[in-house]
PDB file of C-alpha atoms in Angstrom:
ATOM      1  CA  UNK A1005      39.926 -87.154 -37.218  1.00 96.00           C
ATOM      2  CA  UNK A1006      42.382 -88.619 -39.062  1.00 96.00           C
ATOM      3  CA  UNK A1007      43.892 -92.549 -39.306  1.00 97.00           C
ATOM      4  CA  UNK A1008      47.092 -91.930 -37.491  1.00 97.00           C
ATOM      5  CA  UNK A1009      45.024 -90.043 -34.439  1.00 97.00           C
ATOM      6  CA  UNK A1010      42.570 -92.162 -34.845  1.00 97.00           C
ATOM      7  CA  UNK A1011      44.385 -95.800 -34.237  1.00 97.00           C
ATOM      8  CA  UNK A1012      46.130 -93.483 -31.630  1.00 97.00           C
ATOM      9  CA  UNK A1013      42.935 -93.317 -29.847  1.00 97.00           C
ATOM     10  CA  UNK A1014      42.017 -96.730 -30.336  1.00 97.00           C
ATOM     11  CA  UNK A1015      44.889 -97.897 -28.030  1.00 97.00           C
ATOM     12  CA  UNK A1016      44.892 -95.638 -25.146  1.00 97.00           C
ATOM     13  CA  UNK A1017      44.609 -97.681 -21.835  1.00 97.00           C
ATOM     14  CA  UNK A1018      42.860 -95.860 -18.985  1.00 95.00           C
ATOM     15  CA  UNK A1019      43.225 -97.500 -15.377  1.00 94.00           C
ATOM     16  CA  UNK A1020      39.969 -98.999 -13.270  1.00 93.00           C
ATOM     17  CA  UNK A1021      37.648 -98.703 -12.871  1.00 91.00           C
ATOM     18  CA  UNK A1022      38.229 -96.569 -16.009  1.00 92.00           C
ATOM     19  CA  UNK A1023      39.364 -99.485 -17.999  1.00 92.00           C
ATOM     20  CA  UNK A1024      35.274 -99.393 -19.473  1.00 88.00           C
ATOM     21  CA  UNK A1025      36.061 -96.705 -21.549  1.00 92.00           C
ATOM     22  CA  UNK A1026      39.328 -98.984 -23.533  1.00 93.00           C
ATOM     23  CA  UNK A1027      39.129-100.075 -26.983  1.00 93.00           C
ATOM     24  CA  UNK A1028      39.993-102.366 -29.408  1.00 92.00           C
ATOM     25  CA  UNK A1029      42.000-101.281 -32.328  1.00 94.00           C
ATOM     26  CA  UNK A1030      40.357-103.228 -35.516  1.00 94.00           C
ATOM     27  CA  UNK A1031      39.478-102.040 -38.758  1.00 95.00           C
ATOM     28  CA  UNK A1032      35.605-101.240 -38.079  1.00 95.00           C
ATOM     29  CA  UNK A1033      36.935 -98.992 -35.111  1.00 95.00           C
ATOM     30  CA  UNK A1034      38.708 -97.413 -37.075  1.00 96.00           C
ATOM     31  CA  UNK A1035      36.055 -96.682 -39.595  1.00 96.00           C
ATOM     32  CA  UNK A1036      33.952 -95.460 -37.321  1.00 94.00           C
ATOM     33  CA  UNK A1037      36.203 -92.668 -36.209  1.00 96.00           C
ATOM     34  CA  UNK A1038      36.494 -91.987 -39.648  1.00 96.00           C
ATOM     35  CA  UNK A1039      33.083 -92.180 -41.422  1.00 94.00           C
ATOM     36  CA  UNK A1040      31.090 -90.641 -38.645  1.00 94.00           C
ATOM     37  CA  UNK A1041      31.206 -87.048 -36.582  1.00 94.00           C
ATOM     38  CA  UNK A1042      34.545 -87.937 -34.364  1.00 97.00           C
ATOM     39  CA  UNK A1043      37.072 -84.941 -34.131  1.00 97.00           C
ATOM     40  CA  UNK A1044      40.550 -84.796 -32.730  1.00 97.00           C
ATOM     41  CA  UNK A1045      41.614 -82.535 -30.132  1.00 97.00           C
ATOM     42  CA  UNK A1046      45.470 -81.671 -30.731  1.00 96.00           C
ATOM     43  CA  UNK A1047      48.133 -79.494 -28.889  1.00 94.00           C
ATOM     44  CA  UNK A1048      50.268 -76.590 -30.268  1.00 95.00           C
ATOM     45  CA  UNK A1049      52.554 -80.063 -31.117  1.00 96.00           C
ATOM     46  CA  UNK A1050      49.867 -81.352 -33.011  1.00 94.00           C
ATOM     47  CA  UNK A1051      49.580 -84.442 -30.736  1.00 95.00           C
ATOM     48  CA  UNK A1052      46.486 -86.252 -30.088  1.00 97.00           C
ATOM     49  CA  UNK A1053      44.998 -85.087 -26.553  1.00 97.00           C
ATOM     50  CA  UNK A1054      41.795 -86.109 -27.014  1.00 97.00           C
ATOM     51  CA  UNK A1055      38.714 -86.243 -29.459  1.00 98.00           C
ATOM     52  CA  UNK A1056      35.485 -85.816 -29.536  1.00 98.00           C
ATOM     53  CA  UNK A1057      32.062 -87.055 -31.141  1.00 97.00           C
ATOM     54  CA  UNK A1058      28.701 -85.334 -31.716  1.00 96.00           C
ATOM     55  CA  UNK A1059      25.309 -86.722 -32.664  1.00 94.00           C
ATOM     56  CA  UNK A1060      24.684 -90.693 -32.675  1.00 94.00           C
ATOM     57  CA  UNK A1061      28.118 -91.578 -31.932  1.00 94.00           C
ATOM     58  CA  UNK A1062      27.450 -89.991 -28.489  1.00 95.00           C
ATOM     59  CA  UNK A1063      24.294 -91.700 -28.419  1.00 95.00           C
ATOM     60  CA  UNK A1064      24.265 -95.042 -26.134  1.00 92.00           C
ATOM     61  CA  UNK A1065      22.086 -97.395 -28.794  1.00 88.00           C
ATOM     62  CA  UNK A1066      19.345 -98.787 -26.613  1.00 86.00           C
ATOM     63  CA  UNK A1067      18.760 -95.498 -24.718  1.00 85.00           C
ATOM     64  CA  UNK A1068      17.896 -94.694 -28.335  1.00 78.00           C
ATOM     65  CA  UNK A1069      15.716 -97.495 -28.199  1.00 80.00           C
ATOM     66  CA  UNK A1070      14.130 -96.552 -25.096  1.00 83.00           C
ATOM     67  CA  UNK A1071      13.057 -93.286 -26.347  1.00 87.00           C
ATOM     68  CA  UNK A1072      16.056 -91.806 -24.065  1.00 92.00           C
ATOM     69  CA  UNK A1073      17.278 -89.516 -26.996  1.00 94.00           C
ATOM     70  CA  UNK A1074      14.234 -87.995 -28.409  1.00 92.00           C
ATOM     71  CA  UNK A1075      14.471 -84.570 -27.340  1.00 92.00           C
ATOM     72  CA  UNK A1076      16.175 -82.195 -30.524  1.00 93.00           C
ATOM     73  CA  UNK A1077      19.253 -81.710 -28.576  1.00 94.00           C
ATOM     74  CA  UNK A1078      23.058 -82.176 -29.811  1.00 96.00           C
ATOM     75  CA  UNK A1079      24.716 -85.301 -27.990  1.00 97.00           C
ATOM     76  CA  UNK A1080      28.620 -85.265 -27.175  1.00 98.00           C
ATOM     77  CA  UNK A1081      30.882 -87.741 -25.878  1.00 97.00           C
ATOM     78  CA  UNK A1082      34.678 -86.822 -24.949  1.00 97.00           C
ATOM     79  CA  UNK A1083      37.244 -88.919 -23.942  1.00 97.00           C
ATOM     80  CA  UNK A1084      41.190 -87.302 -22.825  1.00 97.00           C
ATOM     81  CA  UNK A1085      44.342 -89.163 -23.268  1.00 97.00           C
ATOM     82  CA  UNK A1086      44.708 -91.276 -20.397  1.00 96.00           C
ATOM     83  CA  UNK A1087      48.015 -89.960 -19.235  1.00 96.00           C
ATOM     84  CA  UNK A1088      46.197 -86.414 -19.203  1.00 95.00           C
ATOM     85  CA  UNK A1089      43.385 -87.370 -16.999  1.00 93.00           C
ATOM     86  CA  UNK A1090      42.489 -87.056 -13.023  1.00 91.00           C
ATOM     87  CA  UNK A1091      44.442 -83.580 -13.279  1.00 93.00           C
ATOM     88  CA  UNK A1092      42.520 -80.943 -13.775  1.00 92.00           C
ATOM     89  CA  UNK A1093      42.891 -80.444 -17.280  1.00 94.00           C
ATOM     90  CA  UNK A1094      38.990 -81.960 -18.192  1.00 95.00           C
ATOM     91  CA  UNK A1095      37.501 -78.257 -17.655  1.00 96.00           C
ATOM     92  CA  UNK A1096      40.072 -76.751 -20.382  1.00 95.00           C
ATOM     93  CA  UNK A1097      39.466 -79.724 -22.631  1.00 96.00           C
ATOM     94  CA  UNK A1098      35.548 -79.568 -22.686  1.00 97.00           C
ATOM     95  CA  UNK A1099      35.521 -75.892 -22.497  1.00 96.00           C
ATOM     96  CA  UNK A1100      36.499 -75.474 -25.792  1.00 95.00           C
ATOM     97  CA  UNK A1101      34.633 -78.658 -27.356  1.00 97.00           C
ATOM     98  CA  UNK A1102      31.644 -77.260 -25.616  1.00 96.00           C
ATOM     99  CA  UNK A1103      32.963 -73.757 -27.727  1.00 95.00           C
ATOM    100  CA  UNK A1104      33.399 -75.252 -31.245  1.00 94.00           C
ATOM    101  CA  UNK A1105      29.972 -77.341 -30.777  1.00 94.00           C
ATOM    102  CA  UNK A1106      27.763 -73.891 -29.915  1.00 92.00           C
ATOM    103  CA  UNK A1107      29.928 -72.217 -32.782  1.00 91.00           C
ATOM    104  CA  UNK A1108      28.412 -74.764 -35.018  1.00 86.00           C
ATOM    105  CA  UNK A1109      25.012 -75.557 -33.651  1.00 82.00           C
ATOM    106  CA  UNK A1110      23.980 -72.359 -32.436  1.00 81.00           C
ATOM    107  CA  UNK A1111      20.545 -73.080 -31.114  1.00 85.00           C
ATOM    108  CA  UNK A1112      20.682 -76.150 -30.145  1.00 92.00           C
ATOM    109  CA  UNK A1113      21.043 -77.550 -25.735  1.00 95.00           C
ATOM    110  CA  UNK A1114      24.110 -80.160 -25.320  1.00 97.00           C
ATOM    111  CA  UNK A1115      23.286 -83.201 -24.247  1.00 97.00           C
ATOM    112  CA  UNK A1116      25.889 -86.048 -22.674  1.00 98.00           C
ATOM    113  CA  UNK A1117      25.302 -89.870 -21.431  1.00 97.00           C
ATOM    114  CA  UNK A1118      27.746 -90.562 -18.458  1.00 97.00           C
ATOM    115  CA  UNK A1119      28.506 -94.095 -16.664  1.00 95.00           C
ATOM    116  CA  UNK A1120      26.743 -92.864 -13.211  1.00 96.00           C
ATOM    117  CA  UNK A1121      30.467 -94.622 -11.644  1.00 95.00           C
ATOM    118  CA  UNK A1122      32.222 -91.924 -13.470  1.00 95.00           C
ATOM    119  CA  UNK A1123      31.489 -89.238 -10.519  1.00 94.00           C
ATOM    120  CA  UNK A1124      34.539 -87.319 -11.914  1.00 94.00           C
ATOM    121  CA  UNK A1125      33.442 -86.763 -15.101  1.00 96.00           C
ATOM    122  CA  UNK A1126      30.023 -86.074 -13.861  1.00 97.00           C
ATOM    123  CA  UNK A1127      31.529 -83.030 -11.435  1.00 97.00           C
ATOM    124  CA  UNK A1128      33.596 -81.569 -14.270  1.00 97.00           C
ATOM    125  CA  UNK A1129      29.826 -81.967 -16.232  1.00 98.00           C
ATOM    126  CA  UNK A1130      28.361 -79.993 -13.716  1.00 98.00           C
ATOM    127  CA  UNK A1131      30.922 -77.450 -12.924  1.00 97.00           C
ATOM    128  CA  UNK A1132      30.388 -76.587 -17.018  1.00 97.00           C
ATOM    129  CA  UNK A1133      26.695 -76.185 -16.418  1.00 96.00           C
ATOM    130  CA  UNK A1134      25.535 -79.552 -17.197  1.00 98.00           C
ATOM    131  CA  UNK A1135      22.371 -80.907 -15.231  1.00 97.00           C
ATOM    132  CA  UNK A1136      21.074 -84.088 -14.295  1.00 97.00           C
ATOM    133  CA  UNK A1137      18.022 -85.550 -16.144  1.00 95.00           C
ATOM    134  CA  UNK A1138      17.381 -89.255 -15.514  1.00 94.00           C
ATOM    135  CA  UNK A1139      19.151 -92.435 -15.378  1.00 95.00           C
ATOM    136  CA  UNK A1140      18.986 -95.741 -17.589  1.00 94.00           C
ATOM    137  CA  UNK A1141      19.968 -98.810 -17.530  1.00 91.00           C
ATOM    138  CA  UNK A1142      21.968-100.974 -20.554  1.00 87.00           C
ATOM    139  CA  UNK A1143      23.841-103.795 -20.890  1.00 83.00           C
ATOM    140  CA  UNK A1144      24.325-103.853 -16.394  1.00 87.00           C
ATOM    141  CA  UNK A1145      25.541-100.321 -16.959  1.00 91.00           C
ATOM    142  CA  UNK A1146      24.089 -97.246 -15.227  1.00 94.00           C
ATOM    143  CA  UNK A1147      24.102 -94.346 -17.313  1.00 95.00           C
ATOM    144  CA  UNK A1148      23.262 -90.458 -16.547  1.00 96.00           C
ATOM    145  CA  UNK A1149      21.578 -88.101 -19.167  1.00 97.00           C
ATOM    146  CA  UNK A1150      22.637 -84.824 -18.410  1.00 97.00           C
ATOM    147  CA  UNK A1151      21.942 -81.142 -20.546  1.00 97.00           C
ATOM    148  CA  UNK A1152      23.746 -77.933 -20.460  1.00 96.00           C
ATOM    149  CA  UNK A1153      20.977 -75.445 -21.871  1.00 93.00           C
ATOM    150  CA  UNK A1154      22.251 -73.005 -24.228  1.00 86.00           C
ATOM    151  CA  UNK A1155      19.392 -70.169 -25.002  1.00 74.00           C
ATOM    152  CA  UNK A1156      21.134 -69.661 -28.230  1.00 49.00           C
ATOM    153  CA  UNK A1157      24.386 -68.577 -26.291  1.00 45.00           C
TER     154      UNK A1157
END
């Protein structure tokens, strides 16, 4: 991740009831992106298409709380331009996050938290081999744990 992709990022605008997923461009945004495990996904153009994070950044904090999280797993959250979603390019995109993240943590199952209203994401989830685990609550919000099992893959 870099600054420029990163307050790229920061101000895509996705439509409802997708607007939950917007955010705000400030400085400690930014940071985040930065400091922690956030990666950019880039075309042959090297233009931003989407990014990724792994570990705690994928983590929803009081699922963490709740004990939600304490299975040795690696957590990933995605998110696709805006313009580039509903289309049928999410299976292309996550295949080859889902790649790079086995690449470099071999052993390890991938775990994801959706928003249980996001039933497109959650098909694309289980077309890659992603399965259901149990639901939470936080802040009003539904979420679903799901794992894709690796078996050192």
């Amino acid at each position: 991740m870099t600054e420029k992709y990163a307050v790229d990022a920061l101000c895509w605008k996705y439509e409802k009831p997708y607007d939950f997923y917007n955010n705000v461009l400030s400085g400690s945004a930014i940071m985040e992106l930065l400091t922690y495990r956030y990666f950019a996904v880039v075309n042959e153009k090297n233009q931003l298409v989407g990014y990724f994070c792994i570990g705690k950044s994928a983590q929803i904090p009081s699922g963490d709380q709740k004990g939600i999280y304490s299975e040795d797993c690696i957590d990933v959250g995605i998110a696709m331009k805006p313009e580039l979603t509903g289309k049928g390019n999410g299976y292309l995109f996550f295949s080859h996050i889902l790649k790079y993240i086995m690449k470099l943590e071999k052993e390890k199952d991938i775990r994801l938290t959706v928003a249980t209203f996001n039933q497109r994401a959650i098909q694309l989830y289980k077309k890659l081999g992603f399965v259901k685990l149990r639901k939470f609550k936080s802040d009003h919000i539904e979420y679903l744990l799901m794992k894709k099992e690796v078996n050192g893959e």
